[in-house]
Amino acid sequence: MTNITRAYTKGGQKQITCKKATSLIGAYVQANLSSQMSLLFEEHLRVCPDCVAFLSTYKKTLELAKSFLAADAPVESLARIRNRIVEERDGPKMT
């Protein structure tokens, strides 16, 4: 199933849900959405202040992470952060 098939139709227009919009935010920020999905995403933002706020928070989080990584952080701290991100993404390691 493609992303576009997960959109729904309202008043003859394809739209996406908040759940779908939040799942697309990373790809949107990285400009990895198709032009059609980008248009649907941006249309959703025009009518959904909650998703606009979520997108804003997401972008600020990325900026903070980049500034932290640009700082001279101890190697141990960076390793802990990287491990935590991997754990969140993949689940805890089985030992």
Short mmCIF file of C-alpha atoms in Angstrom, two decimals:
data_model
loop_
_atom_site.label_atom_id
_atom_site.label_comp_id
_atom_site.label_asym_id
_atom_site.label_seq_id
_atom_site.Cartn_x
_atom_site.Cartn_y
_atom_site.Cartn_z
CA MET A 1 0.00 0.00 0.00
CA THR A 2 1.43 3.38 -0.94
CA ASN A 3 1.27 6.43 1.31
CA ILE A 4 -1.30 8.08 -0.90
CA THR A 5 -3.74 5.21 -0.44
CA ARG A 6 -3.71 5.89 3.29
CA ALA A 7 -5.24 9.29 2.66
CA TYR A 8 -8.99 9.64 2.94
CA THR A 9 -11.42 11.67 0.88
CA LYS A 10 -13.46 14.51 2.33
CA GLY A 11 -15.56 16.72 0.09
CA GLY A 12 -13.93 15.21 -2.99
CA GLN A 13 -10.43 16.13 -1.76
CA LYS A 14 -7.85 13.65 -0.53
CA GLN A 15 -6.73 14.41 3.01
CA ILE A 16 -4.56 12.78 5.65
CA THR A 17 -5.24 12.20 9.33
CA CYS A 18 -3.22 13.62 12.22
CA LYS A 19 -1.82 10.15 12.88
CA LYS A 20 -0.60 9.90 9.30
CA ALA A 21 0.73 13.47 9.36
CA THR A 22 2.81 12.83 12.47
CA SER A 23 4.26 9.69 10.90
CA LEU A 24 5.36 11.76 7.89
CA ILE A 25 7.03 14.64 9.75
CA GLY A 26 10.57 13.24 9.60
CA ALA A 27 10.33 12.57 5.87
CA TYR A 28 8.77 15.99 5.31
CA VAL A 29 11.53 17.83 7.17
CA GLN A 30 14.15 15.90 5.19
CA ALA A 31 12.26 16.57 1.91
CA ASN A 32 11.78 12.85 1.32
CA LEU A 33 8.06 12.89 0.48
CA SER A 34 6.65 12.68 -3.00
CA SER A 35 5.29 15.96 -4.32
CA GLN A 36 1.74 14.64 -3.99
CA MET A 37 2.22 13.55 -0.38
CA SER A 38 3.95 16.84 0.44
CA LEU A 39 0.91 18.70 -0.86
CA LEU A 40 -1.43 16.55 1.24
CA PHE A 41 0.78 17.07 4.29
CA GLU A 42 0.90 20.84 3.80
CA GLU A 43 -2.87 20.97 3.25
CA HIS A 44 -3.30 19.15 6.55
CA LEU A 45 -1.06 21.72 8.25
CA ARG A 46 -3.27 24.52 6.94
CA VAL A 47 -6.24 23.17 8.90
CA CYS A 48 -4.59 21.54 11.92
CA PRO A 49 -2.90 23.78 14.52
CA ASP A 50 -1.96 20.75 16.63
CA CYS A 51 0.13 19.27 13.82
CA VAL A 52 1.67 22.68 13.12
CA ALA A 53 2.72 22.83 16.78
CA PHE A 54 4.08 19.27 16.62
CA LEU A 55 6.08 20.10 13.48
CA SER A 56 7.48 23.20 15.17
CA THR A 57 8.50 21.20 18.24
CA TYR A 58 10.05 18.51 16.04
CA LYS A 59 12.15 21.10 14.18
CA LYS A 60 13.27 22.73 17.45
CA THR A 61 14.25 19.32 18.81
CA LEU A 62 16.38 18.68 15.72
CA GLU A 63 18.04 22.09 16.10
CA LEU A 64 18.81 21.43 19.77
CA ALA A 65 20.22 18.00 18.98
CA LYS A 66 22.43 19.44 16.24
CA SER A 67 23.70 22.20 18.51
CA PHE A 68 24.41 19.68 21.26
CA LEU A 69 26.30 17.43 18.88
CA ALA A 70 28.26 20.40 17.56
CA ALA A 71 29.40 21.22 21.10
CA ASP A 72 32.39 19.49 22.63
CA ALA A 73 30.43 16.85 24.48
CA PRO A 74 32.22 14.03 26.26
CA VAL A 75 32.51 10.92 24.11
CA GLU A 76 30.72 8.88 26.79
CA SER A 77 27.69 11.18 26.63
CA LEU A 78 27.50 10.93 22.86
CA ALA A 79 27.74 7.14 23.05
CA ARG A 80 24.92 7.01 25.63
CA ILE A 81 22.74 9.23 23.47
CA ARG A 82 23.44 7.19 20.34
CA ASN A 83 22.71 3.95 22.20
CA ARG A 84 19.46 5.36 23.56
CA ILE A 85 18.33 6.44 20.08
CA VAL A 86 19.12 2.99 18.69
CA GLU A 87 17.30 1.35 21.61
CA GLU A 88 14.24 3.54 21.08
CA ARG A 89 14.26 2.74 17.38
CA ASP A 90 15.05 -1.00 17.56
CA GLY A 91 13.98 -1.94 21.08
CA PRO A 92 16.22 -3.04 23.95
CA LYS A 93 19.15 -5.34 23.22
CA MET A 94 18.73 -8.95 24.17
CA THR A 95 21.73 -10.15 26.16
#
